[in-house]
Coordinates of N, CA and C in Angstrom, one line a residue:
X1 N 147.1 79.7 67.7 CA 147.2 81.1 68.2 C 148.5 81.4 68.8
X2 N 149.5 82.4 68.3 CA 150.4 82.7 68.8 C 150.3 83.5 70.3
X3 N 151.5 83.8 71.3 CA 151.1 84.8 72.0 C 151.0 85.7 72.1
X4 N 151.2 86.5 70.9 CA 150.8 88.0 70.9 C 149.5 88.2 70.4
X5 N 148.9 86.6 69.8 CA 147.6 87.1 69.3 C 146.4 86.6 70.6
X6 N 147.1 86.1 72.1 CA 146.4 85.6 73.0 C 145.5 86.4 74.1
X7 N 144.2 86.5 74.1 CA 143.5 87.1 74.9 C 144.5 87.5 75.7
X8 N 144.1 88.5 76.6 CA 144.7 89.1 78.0 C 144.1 88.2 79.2
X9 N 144.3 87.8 80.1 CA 143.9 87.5 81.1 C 143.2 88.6 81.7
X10 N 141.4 88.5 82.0 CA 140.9 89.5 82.6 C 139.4 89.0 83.8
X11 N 139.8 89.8 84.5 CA 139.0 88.9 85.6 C 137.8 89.9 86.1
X12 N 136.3 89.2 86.4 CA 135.6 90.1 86.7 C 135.4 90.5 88.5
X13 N 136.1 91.1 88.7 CA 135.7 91.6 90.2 C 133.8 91.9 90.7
X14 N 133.5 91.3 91.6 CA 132.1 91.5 91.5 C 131.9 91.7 93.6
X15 N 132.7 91.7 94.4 CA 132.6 91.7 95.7 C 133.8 92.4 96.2
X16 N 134.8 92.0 97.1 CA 136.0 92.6 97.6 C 136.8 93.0 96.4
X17 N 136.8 92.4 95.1 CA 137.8 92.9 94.0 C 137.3 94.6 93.6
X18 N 136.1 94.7 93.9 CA 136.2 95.8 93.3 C 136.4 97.1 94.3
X19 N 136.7 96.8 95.6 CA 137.2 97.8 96.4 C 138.5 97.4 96.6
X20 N 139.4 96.4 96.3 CA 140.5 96.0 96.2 C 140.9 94.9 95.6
X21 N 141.5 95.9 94.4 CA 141.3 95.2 93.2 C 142.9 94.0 93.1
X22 N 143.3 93.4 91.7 CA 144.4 92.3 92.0 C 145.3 93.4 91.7
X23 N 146.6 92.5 91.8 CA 147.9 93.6 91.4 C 147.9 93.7 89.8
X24 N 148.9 94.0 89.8 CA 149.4 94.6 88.6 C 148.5 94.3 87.0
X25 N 147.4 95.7 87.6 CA 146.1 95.6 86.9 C 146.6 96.7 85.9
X26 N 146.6 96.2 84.5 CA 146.7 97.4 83.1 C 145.8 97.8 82.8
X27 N 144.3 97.8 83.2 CA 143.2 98.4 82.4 C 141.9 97.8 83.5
X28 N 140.8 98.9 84.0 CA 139.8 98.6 84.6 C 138.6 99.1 83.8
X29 N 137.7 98.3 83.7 CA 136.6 98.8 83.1 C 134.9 98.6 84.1
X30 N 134.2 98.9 84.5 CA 133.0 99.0 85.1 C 132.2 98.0 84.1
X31 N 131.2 97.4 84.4 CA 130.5 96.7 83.6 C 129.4 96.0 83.9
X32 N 128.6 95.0 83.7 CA 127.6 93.9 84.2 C 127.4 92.6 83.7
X33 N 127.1 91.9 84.5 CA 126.9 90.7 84.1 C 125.4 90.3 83.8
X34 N 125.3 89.2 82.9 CA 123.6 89.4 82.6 C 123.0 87.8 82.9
X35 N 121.9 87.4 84.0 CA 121.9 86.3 83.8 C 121.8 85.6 85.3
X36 N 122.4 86.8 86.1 CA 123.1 86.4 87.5 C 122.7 87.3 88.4
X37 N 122.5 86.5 89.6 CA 122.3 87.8 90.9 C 123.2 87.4 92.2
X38 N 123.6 88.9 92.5 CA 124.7 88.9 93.7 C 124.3 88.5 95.0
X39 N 124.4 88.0 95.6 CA 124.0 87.6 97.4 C 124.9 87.2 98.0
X40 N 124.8 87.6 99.4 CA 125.4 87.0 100.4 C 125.2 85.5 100.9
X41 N 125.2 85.1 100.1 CA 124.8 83.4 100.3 C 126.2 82.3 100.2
X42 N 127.7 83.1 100.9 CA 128.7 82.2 100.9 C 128.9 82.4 102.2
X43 N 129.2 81.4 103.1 CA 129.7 81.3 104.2 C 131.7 82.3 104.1
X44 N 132.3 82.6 104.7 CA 133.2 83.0 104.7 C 134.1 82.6 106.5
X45 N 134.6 81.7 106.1 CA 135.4 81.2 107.1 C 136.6 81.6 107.4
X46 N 137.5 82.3 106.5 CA 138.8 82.6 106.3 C 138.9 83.6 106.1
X47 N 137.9 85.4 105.8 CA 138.4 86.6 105.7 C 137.4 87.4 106.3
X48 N 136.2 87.1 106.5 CA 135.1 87.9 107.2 C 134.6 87.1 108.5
X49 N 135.2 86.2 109.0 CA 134.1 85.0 109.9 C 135.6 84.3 110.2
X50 N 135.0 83.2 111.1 CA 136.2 82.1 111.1 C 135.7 80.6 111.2
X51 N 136.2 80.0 111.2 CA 135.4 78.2 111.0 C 134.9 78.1 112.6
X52 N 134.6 78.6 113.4 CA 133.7 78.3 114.4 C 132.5 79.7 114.3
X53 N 132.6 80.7 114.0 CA 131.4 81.8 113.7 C 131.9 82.2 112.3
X54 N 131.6 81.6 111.3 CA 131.8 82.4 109.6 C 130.8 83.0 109.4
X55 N 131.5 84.2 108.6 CA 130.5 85.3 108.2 C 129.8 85.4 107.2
X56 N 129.7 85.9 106.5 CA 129.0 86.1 105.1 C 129.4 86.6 103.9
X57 N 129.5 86.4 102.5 CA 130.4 87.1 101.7 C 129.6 87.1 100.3
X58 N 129.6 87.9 99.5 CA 128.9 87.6 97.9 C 129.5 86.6 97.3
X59 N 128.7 86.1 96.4 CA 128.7 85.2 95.4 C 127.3 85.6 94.4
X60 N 128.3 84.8 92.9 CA 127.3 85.2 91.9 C 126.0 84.4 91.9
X61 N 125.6 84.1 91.3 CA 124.6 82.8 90.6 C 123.5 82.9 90.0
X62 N 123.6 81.8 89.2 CA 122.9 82.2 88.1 C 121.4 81.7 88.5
X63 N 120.5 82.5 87.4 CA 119.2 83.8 88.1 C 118.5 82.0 87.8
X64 N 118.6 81.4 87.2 CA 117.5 79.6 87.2 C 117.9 79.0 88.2
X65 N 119.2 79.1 89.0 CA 119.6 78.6 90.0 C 119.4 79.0 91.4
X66 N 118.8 80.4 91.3 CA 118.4 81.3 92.7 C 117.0 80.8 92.4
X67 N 116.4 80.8 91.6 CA 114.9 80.1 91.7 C 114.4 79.6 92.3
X68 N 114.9 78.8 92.9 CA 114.6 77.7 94.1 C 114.6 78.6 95.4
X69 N 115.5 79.5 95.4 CA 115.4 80.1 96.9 C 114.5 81.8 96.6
X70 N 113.8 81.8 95.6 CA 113.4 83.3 95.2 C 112.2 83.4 96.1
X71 N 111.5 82.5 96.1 CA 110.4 82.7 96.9 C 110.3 83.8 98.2
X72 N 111.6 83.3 99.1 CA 112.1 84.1 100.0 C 113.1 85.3 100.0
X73 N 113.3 85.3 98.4 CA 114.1 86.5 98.3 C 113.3 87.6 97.8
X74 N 113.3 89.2 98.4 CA 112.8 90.0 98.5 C 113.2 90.7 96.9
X75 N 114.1 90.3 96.0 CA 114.3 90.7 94.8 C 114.5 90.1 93.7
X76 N 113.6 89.2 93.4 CA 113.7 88.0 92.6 C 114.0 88.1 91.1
X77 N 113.4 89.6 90.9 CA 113.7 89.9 89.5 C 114.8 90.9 89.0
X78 N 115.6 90.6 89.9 CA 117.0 91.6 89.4 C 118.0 90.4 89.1
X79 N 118.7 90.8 87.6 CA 119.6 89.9 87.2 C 119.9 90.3 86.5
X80 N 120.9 91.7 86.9 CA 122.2 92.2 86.3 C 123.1 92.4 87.6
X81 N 124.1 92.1 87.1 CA 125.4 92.4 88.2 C 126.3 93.0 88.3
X82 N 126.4 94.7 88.7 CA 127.7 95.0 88.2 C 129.0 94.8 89.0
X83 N 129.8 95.3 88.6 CA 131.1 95.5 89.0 C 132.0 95.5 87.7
X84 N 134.0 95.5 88.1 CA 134.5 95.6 87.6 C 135.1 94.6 86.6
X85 N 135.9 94.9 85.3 CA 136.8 94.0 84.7 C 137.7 94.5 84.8
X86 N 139.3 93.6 85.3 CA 140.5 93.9 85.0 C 140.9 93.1 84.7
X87 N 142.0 93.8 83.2 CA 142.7 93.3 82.4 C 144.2 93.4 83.4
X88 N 144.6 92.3 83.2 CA 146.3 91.9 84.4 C 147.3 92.2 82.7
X89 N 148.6 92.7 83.7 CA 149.4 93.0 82.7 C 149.9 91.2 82.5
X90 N 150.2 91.0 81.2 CA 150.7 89.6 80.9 C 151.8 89.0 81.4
X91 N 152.6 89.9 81.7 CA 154.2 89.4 82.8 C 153.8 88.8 83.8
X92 N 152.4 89.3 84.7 CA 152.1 88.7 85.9 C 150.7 87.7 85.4
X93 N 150.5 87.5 84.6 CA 149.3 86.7 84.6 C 149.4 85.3 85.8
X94 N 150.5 84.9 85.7 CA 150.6 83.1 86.3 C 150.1 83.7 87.9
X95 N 151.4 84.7 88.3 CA 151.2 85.1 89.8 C 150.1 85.2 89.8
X96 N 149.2 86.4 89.3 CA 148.0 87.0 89.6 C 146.8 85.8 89.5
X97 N 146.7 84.7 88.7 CA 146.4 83.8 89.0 C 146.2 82.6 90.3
X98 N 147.6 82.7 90.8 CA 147.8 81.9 92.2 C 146.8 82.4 93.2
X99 N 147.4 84.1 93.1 CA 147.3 84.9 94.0 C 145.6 84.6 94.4
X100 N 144.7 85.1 93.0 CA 143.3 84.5 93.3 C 143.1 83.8 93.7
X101 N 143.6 82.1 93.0 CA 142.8 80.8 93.4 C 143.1 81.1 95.0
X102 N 144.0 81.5 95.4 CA 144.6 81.3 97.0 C 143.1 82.5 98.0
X103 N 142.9 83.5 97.2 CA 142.7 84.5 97.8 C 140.5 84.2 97.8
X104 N 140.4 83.3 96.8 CA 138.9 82.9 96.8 C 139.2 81.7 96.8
X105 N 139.4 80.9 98.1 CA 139.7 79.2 97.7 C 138.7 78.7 98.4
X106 N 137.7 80.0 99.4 CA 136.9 79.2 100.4 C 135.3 78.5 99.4
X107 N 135.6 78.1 98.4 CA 134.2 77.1 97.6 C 134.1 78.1 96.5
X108 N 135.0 78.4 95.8 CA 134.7 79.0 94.3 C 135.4 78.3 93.8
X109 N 134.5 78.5 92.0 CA 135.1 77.9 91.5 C 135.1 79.1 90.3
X110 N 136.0 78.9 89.0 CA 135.6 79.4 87.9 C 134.9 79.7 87.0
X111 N 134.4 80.4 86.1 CA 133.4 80.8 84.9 C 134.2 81.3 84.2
X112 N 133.5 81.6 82.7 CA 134.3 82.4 81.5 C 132.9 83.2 81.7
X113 N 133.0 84.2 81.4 CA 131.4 85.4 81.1 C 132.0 86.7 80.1
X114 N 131.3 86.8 79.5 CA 130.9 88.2 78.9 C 130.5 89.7 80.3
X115 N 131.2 90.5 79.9 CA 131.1 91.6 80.7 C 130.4 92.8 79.8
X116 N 129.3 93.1 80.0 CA 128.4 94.4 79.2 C 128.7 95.9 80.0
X117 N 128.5 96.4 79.3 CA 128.1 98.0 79.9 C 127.4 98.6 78.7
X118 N 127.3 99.9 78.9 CA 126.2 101.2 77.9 C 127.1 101.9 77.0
X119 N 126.9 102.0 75.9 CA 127.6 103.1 74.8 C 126.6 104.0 74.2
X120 N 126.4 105.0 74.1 CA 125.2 106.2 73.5 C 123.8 105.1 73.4
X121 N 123.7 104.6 74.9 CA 122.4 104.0 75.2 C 122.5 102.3 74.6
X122 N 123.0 101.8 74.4 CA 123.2 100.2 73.9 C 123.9 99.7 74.6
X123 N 123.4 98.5 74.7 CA 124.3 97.5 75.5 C 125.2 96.9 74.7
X124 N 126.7 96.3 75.1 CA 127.8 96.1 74.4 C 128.7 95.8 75.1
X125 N 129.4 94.4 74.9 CA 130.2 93.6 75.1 C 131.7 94.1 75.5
X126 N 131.8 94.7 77.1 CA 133.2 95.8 77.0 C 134.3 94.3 77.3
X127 N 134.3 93.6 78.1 CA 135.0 92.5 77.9 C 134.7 91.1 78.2
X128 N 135.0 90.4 76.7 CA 134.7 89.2 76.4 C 135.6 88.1 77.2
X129 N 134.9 87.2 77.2 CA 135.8 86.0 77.6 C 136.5 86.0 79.3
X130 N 135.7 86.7 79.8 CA 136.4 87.1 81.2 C 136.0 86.4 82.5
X131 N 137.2 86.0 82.9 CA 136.8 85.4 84.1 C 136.4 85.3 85.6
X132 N 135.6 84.6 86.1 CA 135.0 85.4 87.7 C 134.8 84.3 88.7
X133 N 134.9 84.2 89.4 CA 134.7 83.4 90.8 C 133.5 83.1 91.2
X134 N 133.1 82.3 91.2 CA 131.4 82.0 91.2 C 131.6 80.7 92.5
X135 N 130.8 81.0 93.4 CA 130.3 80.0 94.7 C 129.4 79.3 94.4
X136 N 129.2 78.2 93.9 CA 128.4 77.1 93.2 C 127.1 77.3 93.6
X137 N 126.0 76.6 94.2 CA 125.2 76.1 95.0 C 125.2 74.7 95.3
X138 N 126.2 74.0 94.9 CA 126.3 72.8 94.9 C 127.9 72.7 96.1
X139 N 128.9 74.0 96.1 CA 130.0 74.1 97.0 C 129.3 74.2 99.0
X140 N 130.2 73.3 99.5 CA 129.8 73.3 100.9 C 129.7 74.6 101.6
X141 N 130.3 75.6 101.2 CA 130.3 76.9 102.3 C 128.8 77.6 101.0
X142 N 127.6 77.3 100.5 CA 126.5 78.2 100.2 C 125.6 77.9 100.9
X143 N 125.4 78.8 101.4 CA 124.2 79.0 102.3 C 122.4 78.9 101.6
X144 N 122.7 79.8 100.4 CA 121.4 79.4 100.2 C 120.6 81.2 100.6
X145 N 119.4 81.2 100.1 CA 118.2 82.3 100.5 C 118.5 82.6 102.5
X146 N 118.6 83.8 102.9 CA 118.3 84.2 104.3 C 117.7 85.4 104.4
X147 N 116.5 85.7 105.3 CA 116.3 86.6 105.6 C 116.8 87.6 105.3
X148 N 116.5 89.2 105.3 CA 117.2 90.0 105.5 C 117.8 90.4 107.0
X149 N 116.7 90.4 108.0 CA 117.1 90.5 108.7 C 117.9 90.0 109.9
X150 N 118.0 88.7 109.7 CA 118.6 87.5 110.1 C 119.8 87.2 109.3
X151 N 120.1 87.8 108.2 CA 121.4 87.7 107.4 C 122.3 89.4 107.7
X152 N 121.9 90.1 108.0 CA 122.1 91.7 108.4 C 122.8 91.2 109.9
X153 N 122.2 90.3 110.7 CA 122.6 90.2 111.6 C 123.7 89.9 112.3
X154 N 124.0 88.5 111.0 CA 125.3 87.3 111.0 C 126.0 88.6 110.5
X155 N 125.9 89.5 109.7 CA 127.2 90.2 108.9 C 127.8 91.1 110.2
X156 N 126.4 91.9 110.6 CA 126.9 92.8 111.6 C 127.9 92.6 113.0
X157 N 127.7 91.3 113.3 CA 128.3 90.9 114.1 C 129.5 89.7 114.1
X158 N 129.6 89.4 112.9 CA 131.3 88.9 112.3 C 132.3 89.2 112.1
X159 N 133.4 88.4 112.8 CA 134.8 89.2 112.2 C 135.4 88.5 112.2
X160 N 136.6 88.8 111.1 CA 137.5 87.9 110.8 C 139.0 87.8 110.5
X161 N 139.9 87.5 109.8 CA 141.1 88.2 109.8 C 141.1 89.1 109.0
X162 N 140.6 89.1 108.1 CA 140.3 90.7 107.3 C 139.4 91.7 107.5
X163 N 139.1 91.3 109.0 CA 138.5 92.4 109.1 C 137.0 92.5 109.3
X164 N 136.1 93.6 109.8 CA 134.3 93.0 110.1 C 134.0 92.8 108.9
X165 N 132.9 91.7 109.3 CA 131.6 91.9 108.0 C 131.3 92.6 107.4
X166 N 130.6 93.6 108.0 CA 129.6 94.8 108.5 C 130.8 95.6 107.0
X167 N 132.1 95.3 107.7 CA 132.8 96.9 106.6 C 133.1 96.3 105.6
X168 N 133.2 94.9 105.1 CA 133.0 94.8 103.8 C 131.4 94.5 103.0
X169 N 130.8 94.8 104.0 CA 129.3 95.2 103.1 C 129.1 96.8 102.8
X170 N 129.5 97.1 104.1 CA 129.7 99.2 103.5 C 130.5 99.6 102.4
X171 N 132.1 98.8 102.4 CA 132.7 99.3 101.1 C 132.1 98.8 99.8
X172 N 132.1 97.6 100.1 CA 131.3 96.9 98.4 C 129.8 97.8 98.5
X173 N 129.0 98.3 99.0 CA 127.7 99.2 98.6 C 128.1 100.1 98.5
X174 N 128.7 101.0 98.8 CA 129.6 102.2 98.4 C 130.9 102.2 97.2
X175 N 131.4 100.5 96.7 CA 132.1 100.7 95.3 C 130.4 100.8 94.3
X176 N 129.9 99.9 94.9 CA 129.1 99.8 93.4 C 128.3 100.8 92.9
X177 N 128.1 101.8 94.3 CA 127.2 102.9 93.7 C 128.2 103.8 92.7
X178 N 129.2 104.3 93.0 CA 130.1 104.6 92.3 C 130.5 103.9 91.0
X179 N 129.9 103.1 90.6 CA 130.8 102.6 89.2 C 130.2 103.0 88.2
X180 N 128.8 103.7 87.7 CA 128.2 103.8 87.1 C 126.8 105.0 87.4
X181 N 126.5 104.9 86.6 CA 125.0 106.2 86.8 C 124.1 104.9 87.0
X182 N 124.1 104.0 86.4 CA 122.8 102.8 86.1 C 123.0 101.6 87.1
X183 N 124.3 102.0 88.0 CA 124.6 100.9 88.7 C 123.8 100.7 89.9
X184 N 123.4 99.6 90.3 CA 122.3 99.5 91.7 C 122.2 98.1 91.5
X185 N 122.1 97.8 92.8 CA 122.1 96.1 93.9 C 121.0 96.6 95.1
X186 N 119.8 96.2 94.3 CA 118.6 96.2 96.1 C 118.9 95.6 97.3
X187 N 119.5 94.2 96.8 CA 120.4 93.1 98.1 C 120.8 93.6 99.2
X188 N 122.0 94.3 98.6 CA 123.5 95.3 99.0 C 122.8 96.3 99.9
X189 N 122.1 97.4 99.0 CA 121.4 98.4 99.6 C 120.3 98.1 100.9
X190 N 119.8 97.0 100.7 CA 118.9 96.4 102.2 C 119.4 95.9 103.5
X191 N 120.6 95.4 102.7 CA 121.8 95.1 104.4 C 122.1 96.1 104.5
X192 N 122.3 97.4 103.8 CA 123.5 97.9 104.5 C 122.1 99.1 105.1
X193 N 121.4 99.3 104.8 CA 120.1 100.2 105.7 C 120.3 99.0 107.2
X194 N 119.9 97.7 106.8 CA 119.3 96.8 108.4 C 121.0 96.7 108.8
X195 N 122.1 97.2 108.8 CA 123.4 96.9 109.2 C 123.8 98.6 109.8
X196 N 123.2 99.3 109.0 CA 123.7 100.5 109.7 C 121.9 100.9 111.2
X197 N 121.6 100.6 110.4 CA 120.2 100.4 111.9 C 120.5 99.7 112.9
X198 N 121.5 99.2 113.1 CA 121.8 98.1 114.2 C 123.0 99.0 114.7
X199 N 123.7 100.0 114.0 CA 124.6 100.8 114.8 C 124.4 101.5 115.3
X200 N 123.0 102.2 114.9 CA 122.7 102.8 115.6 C 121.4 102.9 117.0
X201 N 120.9 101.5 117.1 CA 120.2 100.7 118.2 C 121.4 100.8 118.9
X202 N 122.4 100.2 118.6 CA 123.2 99.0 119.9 C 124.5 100.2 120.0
X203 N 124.7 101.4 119.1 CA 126.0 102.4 119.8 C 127.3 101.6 119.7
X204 N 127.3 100.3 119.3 CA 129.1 99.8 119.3 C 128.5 99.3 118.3
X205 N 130.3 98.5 118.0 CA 130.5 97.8 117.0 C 131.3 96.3 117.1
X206 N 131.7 95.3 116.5 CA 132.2 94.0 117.0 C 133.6 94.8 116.8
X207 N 134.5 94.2 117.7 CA 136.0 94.3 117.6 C 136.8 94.0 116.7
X208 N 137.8 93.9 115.7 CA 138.5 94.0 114.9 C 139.4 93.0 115.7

């Protein structure tokens, strides 16, 4: 395969990427993954939390591997995931590469996936071969199935150098509703109801 005839490097944003996406992005597209469900089931020690209080952050996983913890999960049968694909201009591929492993180093690892969305009602392959950041169940920072309410909790009251928990569960529920007519996360949408119920019980918020 020559290089002009070589895939583009394209990465699937599914959490912070898709409210802040990589650099020097040539093409975004909206899409889903099939197979997989989103949860806050990664410890986050380095952007939402810190290695003595870590917060909480999404990760994918796949829907035979949540099985073991579905019992306790209030959405057992949702396993589509949307968010974004971006295609990186090819000048920066290497950088924009670093840039991630560096920027998800806290227990991800890599995947190749298929990215779907809708064309006059069909489902279809908008981009192939794309890659995404996935938190194992087998990496030390996964937590595993938590309550809602006891997981709403850990978020609401986290912070970290990038910033509260709490506001990156409001932006990422607020990109995803936006990316699509068909797009929806019950997960997302149940923390951020028991996360914004807690602002308005307790009148503050954790410090920045």
């Amino acid at each position: 395969m020559t290089i002009e005839e070589k895939n583009p490097y394209t990465v699937f944003g599914y959490g912070s990427l898709i409210f802040k996406p990589p650099p020097h992005t040539i093409r975004q597209v909206p899409g889903f993954l099939k197979g997989y469900v989103r949860r806050f089931a990664q410890k986050s020690h380095d952007h939402r939390g810190t290695p003595e209080n870590p917060g909480r952050v999404v990760t994918l996983i796949h829907t035979e591997d949540w099985e073991a913890f579905s019992s306790s999960d209030p959405f057992p049968d949702e396993d589509v995931v949307w968010g974004v694909a971006y295609t990186i201009d090819p000048q920066y591929e290497s950088e924009v590469r670093d840039y991630l492993d560096y920027r998800e180093k806290d227990g991800y690892t890599i995947e190749e996936i298929d990215v779907w969305s809708f064309e006059d009602g069909r489902e279809v392959v908008v981009a192939p071969k794309c890659y995404t950041y996935v938190g194992l169940p087998s990496n030390p920072s996964f937590i595993g199935s938590q309550p809602i309410e006891s997981l709403a909790e850990r978020i609401w009251q986290s912070v970290g150098p990038s910033g509260r928990n709490k506001d990156y569960l409001y932006e990422l529920s607020a990109a995803v509703r936006k990316l699509a007519p068909e797009s929806h996360d019950s997960h997302l949408y149940a923390l951020e109801t028991r996360c914004r119920k807690l602002d308005a019980e307790r009148g503050h918020a954790p410090a920045k």
